[in-house]
Amino acid sequence: MYKTKILATGHCVPNKILTNDDLSKMVDTSDQWITERTGIKERRIADLSKGEYPSTMAAAAAKEAFSKCNLEPNDIDLILFSVTIPDMFTPNTASWVQKHLGITNNCACLDINAACSGYLYGLTVADAFIKAGNFKNILLFGCELTSRFNNWEDRSTCVLFGDGCGVSILTRAEENEASEVLGTVLGCDSSKGEALILRAGGAVKPITHEVLENREQFISMDGQVVFKSAVKTMTSQCAQLLEQTGLTKDDVTWFIPHQANLRIIEAVAHRFEFPKEKTIINVQKYANTSSASIPIGMNEALNDGKINRGDLVLLTAFGGGLTSGTVLLRY
Ligand code: ACO
């Protein structure tokens, strides 16, 4: 069986910054409320008129990753693309990325829809393919245009999200390398699925004038159900994975939780006594970028020289579905 390693990473966020003060001019909210309840100060918003959408943000992020390694886009044999609002329903967004990157080898292209947990679902799928020998070089994206599902009249959700993209180039590790994905746990609690839902636009409820009037084309959420489930599930999956791999919380060098809300991050980190210095936090700058948040956090930590080869990194996420995923890897 082969081993999987993260060869290189990249990210891309739109230039446009929307601050809490900007939002307080759009809905009845304040910088103080948003900061106290979520830790968020600002978020990035894509500009469609400048051609910023999932596949173009992804191509920019991938360029950074390729600039850091000796692979070319045509060495990729699978593109996995986690996204909630794709470029369009079909062709899938992974195939648009293939086109933007000039890949001409007809590599496989697959979109993943697992909301905020999508990058960790993708990492688990990629690891299984690489271990089994199906694919050698995989481009894995977590990329989200949350501003397209945001109801900009609903203060209870629109303050929480931001746009962005993170990418990892995954490859087969040599036998003598320490780098590998040590274990993964995935789950989904569909009994609470309606706590975070985008009802319209699919087969069940096509877009009609009535749908638009009721603003059902946007996301709606029961924040407290999501909050409690997020803390409980991420905590139990991290404990399960550490036990499964025979490692302890003290072995973990870096903790990278999904950046939904500072209070959720702190509650999970507190359970494992992970201090702030070993927890990657960027929710204040980008808000919740859904499945992009972990790969963006990882790329920033690598660029800052925080994460080094051989470090043990624990990643955990939770989101719509209600899906969840946790991965432990030796970088
Ligand atoms: N500004 C000002 N007041 C607000 C705002 C706002 N933006 N939003 C809600 N309020 C009001 C409410 O109307 C309510 O007023 P009331 O008491 O007069 O009825 C009051 O603030 C308290 O609202 P709650 O919903 O009880 O506030 P809570 O402390 O639960 O915080 C929050 C809300 C931040 C959404 C929290 O529940 C949360 O973070 N949940 C997790 C949601 C999440 O992260 N979702 C992302 C997707 S899933 C994921 O990524 C994990």
Short mmCIF file of N, CA and C in Angstrom, two decimals, residues 129-231:
data_model
loop_
_atom_site.label_atom_id
_atom_site.label_comp_id
_atom_site.label_asym_id
_atom_site.label_seq_id
_atom_site.Cartn_x
_atom_site.Cartn_y
_atom_site.Cartn_z
N PHE A 129 -7.50 6.72 -2.91
CA PHE A 129 -7.08 6.50 -4.30
C PHE A 129 -5.56 6.35 -4.40
N ILE A 130 -4.83 7.21 -3.68
CA ILE A 130 -3.36 7.16 -3.76
C ILE A 130 -2.86 5.87 -3.11
N LYS A 131 -3.42 5.53 -1.94
CA LYS A 131 -3.00 4.29 -1.24
C LYS A 131 -3.21 3.07 -2.14
N ALA A 132 -4.36 3.05 -2.84
CA ALA A 132 -4.70 1.89 -3.67
C ALA A 132 -3.94 1.89 -5.00
N GLY A 133 -3.30 2.99 -5.32
CA GLY A 133 -2.55 3.06 -6.58
C GLY A 133 -3.38 3.49 -7.78
N ASN A 134 -4.64 3.92 -7.57
CA ASN A 134 -5.48 4.36 -8.70
C ASN A 134 -4.95 5.63 -9.34
N PHE A 135 -4.51 6.56 -8.49
CA PHE A 135 -4.00 7.84 -8.97
C PHE A 135 -2.73 8.18 -8.21
N LYS A 136 -1.85 8.97 -8.85
CA LYS A 136 -0.58 9.32 -8.19
C LYS A 136 -0.56 10.78 -7.76
N ASN A 137 -1.00 11.68 -8.63
CA ASN A 137 -0.94 13.12 -8.33
C ASN A 137 -2.35 13.71 -8.38
N ILE A 138 -2.83 14.22 -7.25
CA ILE A 138 -4.21 14.70 -7.16
C ILE A 138 -4.21 16.17 -6.74
N LEU A 139 -5.05 16.94 -7.43
CA LEU A 139 -5.23 18.36 -7.10
C LEU A 139 -6.54 18.45 -6.33
N LEU A 140 -6.46 18.83 -5.06
CA LEU A 140 -7.67 18.85 -4.21
C LEU A 140 -7.98 20.29 -3.80
N PHE A 141 -9.18 20.75 -4.15
CA PHE A 141 -9.60 22.11 -3.82
C PHE A 141 -10.71 22.11 -2.76
N GLY A 142 -10.68 23.14 -1.90
CA GLY A 142 -11.85 23.54 -1.13
C GLY A 142 -12.10 24.97 -1.58
N CYS A 143 -13.22 25.22 -2.24
CA CYS A 143 -13.39 26.52 -2.91
C CYS A 143 -14.85 26.96 -2.82
N GLU A 144 -15.08 28.16 -2.33
CA GLU A 144 -16.47 28.53 -2.06
C GLU A 144 -16.78 29.99 -2.39
N LEU A 145 -17.91 30.16 -3.05
CA LEU A 145 -18.46 31.49 -3.29
C LEU A 145 -19.70 31.63 -2.39
N THR A 146 -19.44 31.73 -1.09
CA THR A 146 -20.56 31.77 -0.14
C THR A 146 -21.43 33.01 -0.36
N SER A 147 -20.84 34.06 -0.97
CA SER A 147 -21.62 35.29 -1.19
C SER A 147 -22.79 35.04 -2.13
N ARG A 148 -22.78 33.90 -2.88
CA ARG A 148 -23.90 33.57 -3.77
C ARG A 148 -25.05 32.90 -3.02
N PHE A 149 -24.77 32.28 -1.85
CA PHE A 149 -25.90 31.68 -1.12
C PHE A 149 -26.32 32.53 0.08
N ASN A 150 -25.58 33.62 0.31
CA ASN A 150 -25.91 34.51 1.42
C ASN A 150 -27.17 35.31 1.13
N ASN A 151 -28.07 35.37 2.11
CA ASN A 151 -29.21 36.28 2.03
C ASN A 151 -28.77 37.59 2.68
N TRP A 152 -28.48 38.58 1.86
CA TRP A 152 -27.91 39.83 2.38
C TRP A 152 -28.93 40.68 3.14
N GLU A 153 -30.16 40.11 3.31
CA GLU A 153 -31.14 40.80 4.17
C GLU A 153 -31.31 40.07 5.50
N ASP A 154 -30.61 38.93 5.68
CA ASP A 154 -30.76 38.12 6.90
C ASP A 154 -29.51 38.27 7.76
N ARG A 155 -29.61 39.09 8.81
CA ARG A 155 -28.42 39.37 9.63
C ARG A 155 -27.93 38.12 10.38
N SER A 156 -28.83 37.12 10.57
CA SER A 156 -28.41 35.96 11.36
C SER A 156 -27.47 35.05 10.57
N THR A 157 -27.41 35.20 9.25
CA THR A 157 -26.47 34.37 8.48
C THR A 157 -25.44 35.17 7.66
N CYS A 158 -25.85 36.34 7.13
CA CYS A 158 -24.96 37.00 6.15
C CYS A 158 -23.66 37.51 6.77
N VAL A 159 -23.63 37.67 8.10
CA VAL A 159 -22.40 38.17 8.73
C VAL A 159 -21.35 37.06 8.89
N LEU A 160 -21.77 35.81 8.66
CA LEU A 160 -20.91 34.68 9.03
C LEU A 160 -19.95 34.21 7.95
N PHE A 161 -20.28 34.49 6.67
CA PHE A 161 -19.57 33.80 5.59
C PHE A 161 -18.68 34.73 4.75
N GLY A 162 -17.70 34.11 4.07
CA GLY A 162 -16.82 34.84 3.16
C GLY A 162 -16.38 33.91 2.03
N ASP A 163 -15.81 34.50 0.97
CA ASP A 163 -15.40 33.73 -0.22
C ASP A 163 -13.90 33.41 -0.17
N GLY A 164 -13.53 32.30 -0.78
CA GLY A 164 -12.10 31.97 -0.85
C GLY A 164 -11.87 30.58 -1.38
N CYS A 165 -10.60 30.27 -1.60
CA CYS A 165 -10.23 28.97 -2.16
C CYS A 165 -8.88 28.52 -1.61
N GLY A 166 -8.78 27.25 -1.24
CA GLY A 166 -7.49 26.67 -0.86
C GLY A 166 -7.27 25.41 -1.66
N VAL A 167 -6.00 25.08 -1.91
CA VAL A 167 -5.71 23.89 -2.72
C VAL A 167 -4.51 23.15 -2.16
N SER A 168 -4.52 21.84 -2.34
CA SER A 168 -3.36 21.01 -1.99
C SER A 168 -3.05 20.11 -3.17
N ILE A 169 -1.75 19.99 -3.48
CA ILE A 169 -1.32 18.97 -4.44
C ILE A 169 -0.90 17.76 -3.62
N LEU A 170 -1.59 16.65 -3.83
CA LEU A 170 -1.32 15.42 -3.07
C LEU A 170 -0.60 14.45 -3.98
N THR A 171 0.37 13.75 -3.42
CA THR A 171 1.12 12.81 -4.24
C THR A 171 1.51 11.59 -3.43
N ARG A 172 2.02 10.58 -4.11
CA ARG A 172 2.49 9.37 -3.45
C ARG A 172 3.81 9.66 -2.74
N ALA A 173 3.88 9.35 -1.43
CA ALA A 173 5.12 9.60 -0.69
C ALA A 173 6.09 8.44 -0.94
N GLU A 174 7.38 8.77 -0.91
CA GLU A 174 8.38 7.71 -1.01
C GLU A 174 8.36 6.91 0.30
N GLU A 175 8.80 5.65 0.22
CA GLU A 175 8.74 4.78 1.42
C GLU A 175 9.53 5.33 2.59
N ASN A 176 10.67 5.99 2.31
CA ASN A 176 11.53 6.48 3.40
C ASN A 176 11.08 7.84 3.95
N GLU A 177 9.99 8.39 3.40
CA GLU A 177 9.51 9.69 3.90
C GLU A 177 8.57 9.51 5.08
N ALA A 178 8.62 10.48 6.02
CA ALA A 178 7.74 10.39 7.20
C ALA A 178 6.32 10.84 6.84
N SER A 179 6.18 11.67 5.80
CA SER A 179 4.88 12.26 5.48
C SER A 179 3.85 11.20 5.13
N GLU A 180 2.66 11.29 5.73
CA GLU A 180 1.56 10.41 5.34
C GLU A 180 0.26 10.84 6.03
N VAL A 181 -0.85 10.42 5.43
CA VAL A 181 -2.15 10.60 6.08
C VAL A 181 -2.30 9.41 7.02
N LEU A 182 -2.39 9.70 8.33
CA LEU A 182 -2.37 8.61 9.32
C LEU A 182 -3.76 8.02 9.56
N GLY A 183 -4.79 8.84 9.40
CA GLY A 183 -6.13 8.31 9.63
C GLY A 183 -7.18 9.37 9.35
N THR A 184 -8.40 8.91 9.07
CA THR A 184 -9.49 9.85 8.81
C THR A 184 -10.79 9.29 9.40
N VAL A 185 -11.68 10.19 9.77
CA VAL A 185 -13.04 9.82 10.22
C VAL A 185 -14.01 10.75 9.48
N LEU A 186 -15.04 10.18 8.88
CA LEU A 186 -16.07 11.00 8.23
C LEU A 186 -17.43 10.62 8.80
N GLY A 187 -18.37 11.57 8.76
CA GLY A 187 -19.72 11.24 9.23
C GLY A 187 -20.74 12.22 8.70
N CYS A 188 -22.02 11.91 8.95
CA CYS A 188 -23.11 12.81 8.57
C CYS A 188 -24.34 12.50 9.41
N ASP A 189 -24.90 13.51 10.05
CA ASP A 189 -26.12 13.34 10.84
C ASP A 189 -27.28 14.00 10.09
N SER A 190 -27.94 13.20 9.22
CA SER A 190 -28.99 13.76 8.38
C SER A 190 -30.25 14.11 9.19
N SER A 191 -30.35 13.60 10.42
CA SER A 191 -31.54 13.93 11.23
C SER A 191 -31.59 15.43 11.54
N LYS A 192 -30.42 16.09 11.47
CA LYS A 192 -30.37 17.54 11.74
C LYS A 192 -30.08 18.33 10.45
N GLY A 193 -30.25 17.69 9.30
CA GLY A 193 -29.88 18.30 8.03
C GLY A 193 -30.56 19.63 7.76
N GLU A 194 -31.81 19.76 8.25
CA GLU A 194 -32.54 21.01 7.93
C GLU A 194 -32.07 22.20 8.77
N ALA A 195 -31.14 21.96 9.69
CA ALA A 195 -30.61 23.07 10.49
C ALA A 195 -29.76 24.02 9.64
N LEU A 196 -29.32 23.55 8.49
CA LEU A 196 -28.52 24.40 7.59
C LEU A 196 -28.91 23.99 6.17
N ILE A 197 -29.72 24.79 5.52
CA ILE A 197 -30.35 24.29 4.30
C ILE A 197 -30.49 25.39 3.23
N LEU A 198 -30.31 25.00 1.98
CA LEU A 198 -30.58 25.88 0.85
C LEU A 198 -31.63 25.14 0.02
N ARG A 199 -32.89 25.52 0.20
CA ARG A 199 -34.01 24.69 -0.27
C ARG A 199 -34.22 24.73 -1.78
N ALA A 200 -33.97 25.86 -2.38
CA ALA A 200 -34.44 26.02 -3.77
C ALA A 200 -33.28 26.07 -4.77
N GLY A 201 -33.64 25.78 -6.01
CA GLY A 201 -32.64 25.84 -7.08
C GLY A 201 -32.29 24.45 -7.58
N GLY A 202 -32.68 23.41 -6.83
CA GLY A 202 -32.43 22.04 -7.26
C GLY A 202 -33.70 21.43 -7.85
N ALA A 203 -33.73 20.08 -7.92
CA ALA A 203 -34.86 19.39 -8.55
C ALA A 203 -36.15 19.51 -7.73
N VAL A 204 -36.01 19.53 -6.40
CA VAL A 204 -37.19 19.55 -5.53
C VAL A 204 -37.95 20.86 -5.64
N LYS A 205 -37.20 21.94 -5.67
CA LYS A 205 -37.84 23.25 -5.71
C LYS A 205 -37.12 24.15 -6.71
N PRO A 206 -37.53 24.06 -7.98
CA PRO A 206 -36.88 24.91 -8.99
C PRO A 206 -37.16 26.39 -8.70
N ILE A 207 -36.31 27.25 -9.23
CA ILE A 207 -36.49 28.70 -9.01
C ILE A 207 -37.76 29.18 -9.72
N THR A 208 -38.66 29.79 -8.94
CA THR A 208 -39.87 30.41 -9.50
C THR A 208 -39.97 31.81 -8.92
N HIS A 209 -40.93 32.60 -9.42
CA HIS A 209 -41.11 33.94 -8.85
C HIS A 209 -41.40 33.85 -7.35
N GLU A 210 -42.21 32.81 -6.97
CA GLU A 210 -42.58 32.65 -5.55
C GLU A 210 -41.35 32.34 -4.70
N VAL A 211 -40.49 31.47 -5.22
CA VAL A 211 -39.25 31.13 -4.50
C VAL A 211 -38.42 32.39 -4.27
N LEU A 212 -38.31 33.20 -5.32
CA LEU A 212 -37.49 34.42 -5.21
C LEU A 212 -38.11 35.39 -4.20
N GLU A 213 -39.46 35.50 -4.24
CA GLU A 213 -40.13 36.41 -3.28
C GLU A 213 -39.90 35.96 -1.84
N ASN A 214 -39.91 34.61 -1.63
CA ASN A 214 -39.69 34.08 -0.27
C ASN A 214 -38.21 33.97 0.08
N ARG A 215 -37.35 34.35 -0.83
CA ARG A 215 -35.89 34.31 -0.66
C ARG A 215 -35.39 32.92 -0.28
N GLU A 216 -36.04 31.88 -0.87
CA GLU A 216 -35.63 30.50 -0.58
C GLU A 216 -34.43 30.06 -1.41
N GLN A 217 -33.95 30.92 -2.28
CA GLN A 217 -32.75 30.60 -3.06
C GLN A 217 -31.49 30.81 -2.23
N PHE A 218 -31.69 31.28 -0.98
CA PHE A 218 -30.55 31.54 -0.09
C PHE A 218 -30.54 30.54 1.07
N ILE A 219 -29.42 30.54 1.78
CA ILE A 219 -29.24 29.61 2.88
C ILE A 219 -30.06 30.05 4.10
N SER A 220 -30.57 29.08 4.86
CA SER A 220 -31.17 29.42 6.16
C SER A 220 -30.61 28.46 7.21
N MET A 221 -30.58 28.93 8.44
CA MET A 221 -29.83 28.17 9.44
C MET A 221 -30.42 28.31 10.84
N ASP A 222 -30.41 27.21 11.60
CA ASP A 222 -30.68 27.27 13.03
C ASP A 222 -29.31 27.28 13.72
N GLY A 223 -28.83 28.49 14.03
CA GLY A 223 -27.45 28.67 14.49
C GLY A 223 -27.11 27.88 15.74
N GLN A 224 -28.06 27.79 16.66
CA GLN A 224 -27.72 27.12 17.93
C GLN A 224 -27.60 25.61 17.76
N VAL A 225 -28.47 25.02 16.90
CA VAL A 225 -28.37 23.58 16.64
C VAL A 225 -27.01 23.29 15.99
N VAL A 226 -26.65 24.13 15.00
CA VAL A 226 -25.38 23.92 14.30
C VAL A 226 -24.21 24.09 15.28
N PHE A 227 -24.28 25.11 16.10
CA PHE A 227 -23.19 25.39 17.06
C PHE A 227 -22.95 24.18 17.97
N LYS A 228 -24.03 23.70 18.60
CA LYS A 228 -23.88 22.59 19.57
C LYS A 228 -23.40 21.32 18.89
N SER A 229 -23.98 21.01 17.72
CA SER A 229 -23.57 19.79 17.01
C SER A 229 -22.11 19.91 16.56
N ALA A 230 -21.70 21.11 16.13
CA ALA A 230 -20.32 21.29 15.66
C ALA A 230 -19.33 20.98 16.78
N VAL A 231 -19.56 21.56 17.94
CA VAL A 231 -18.62 21.36 19.07
C VAL A 231 -18.58 19.89 19.47
#
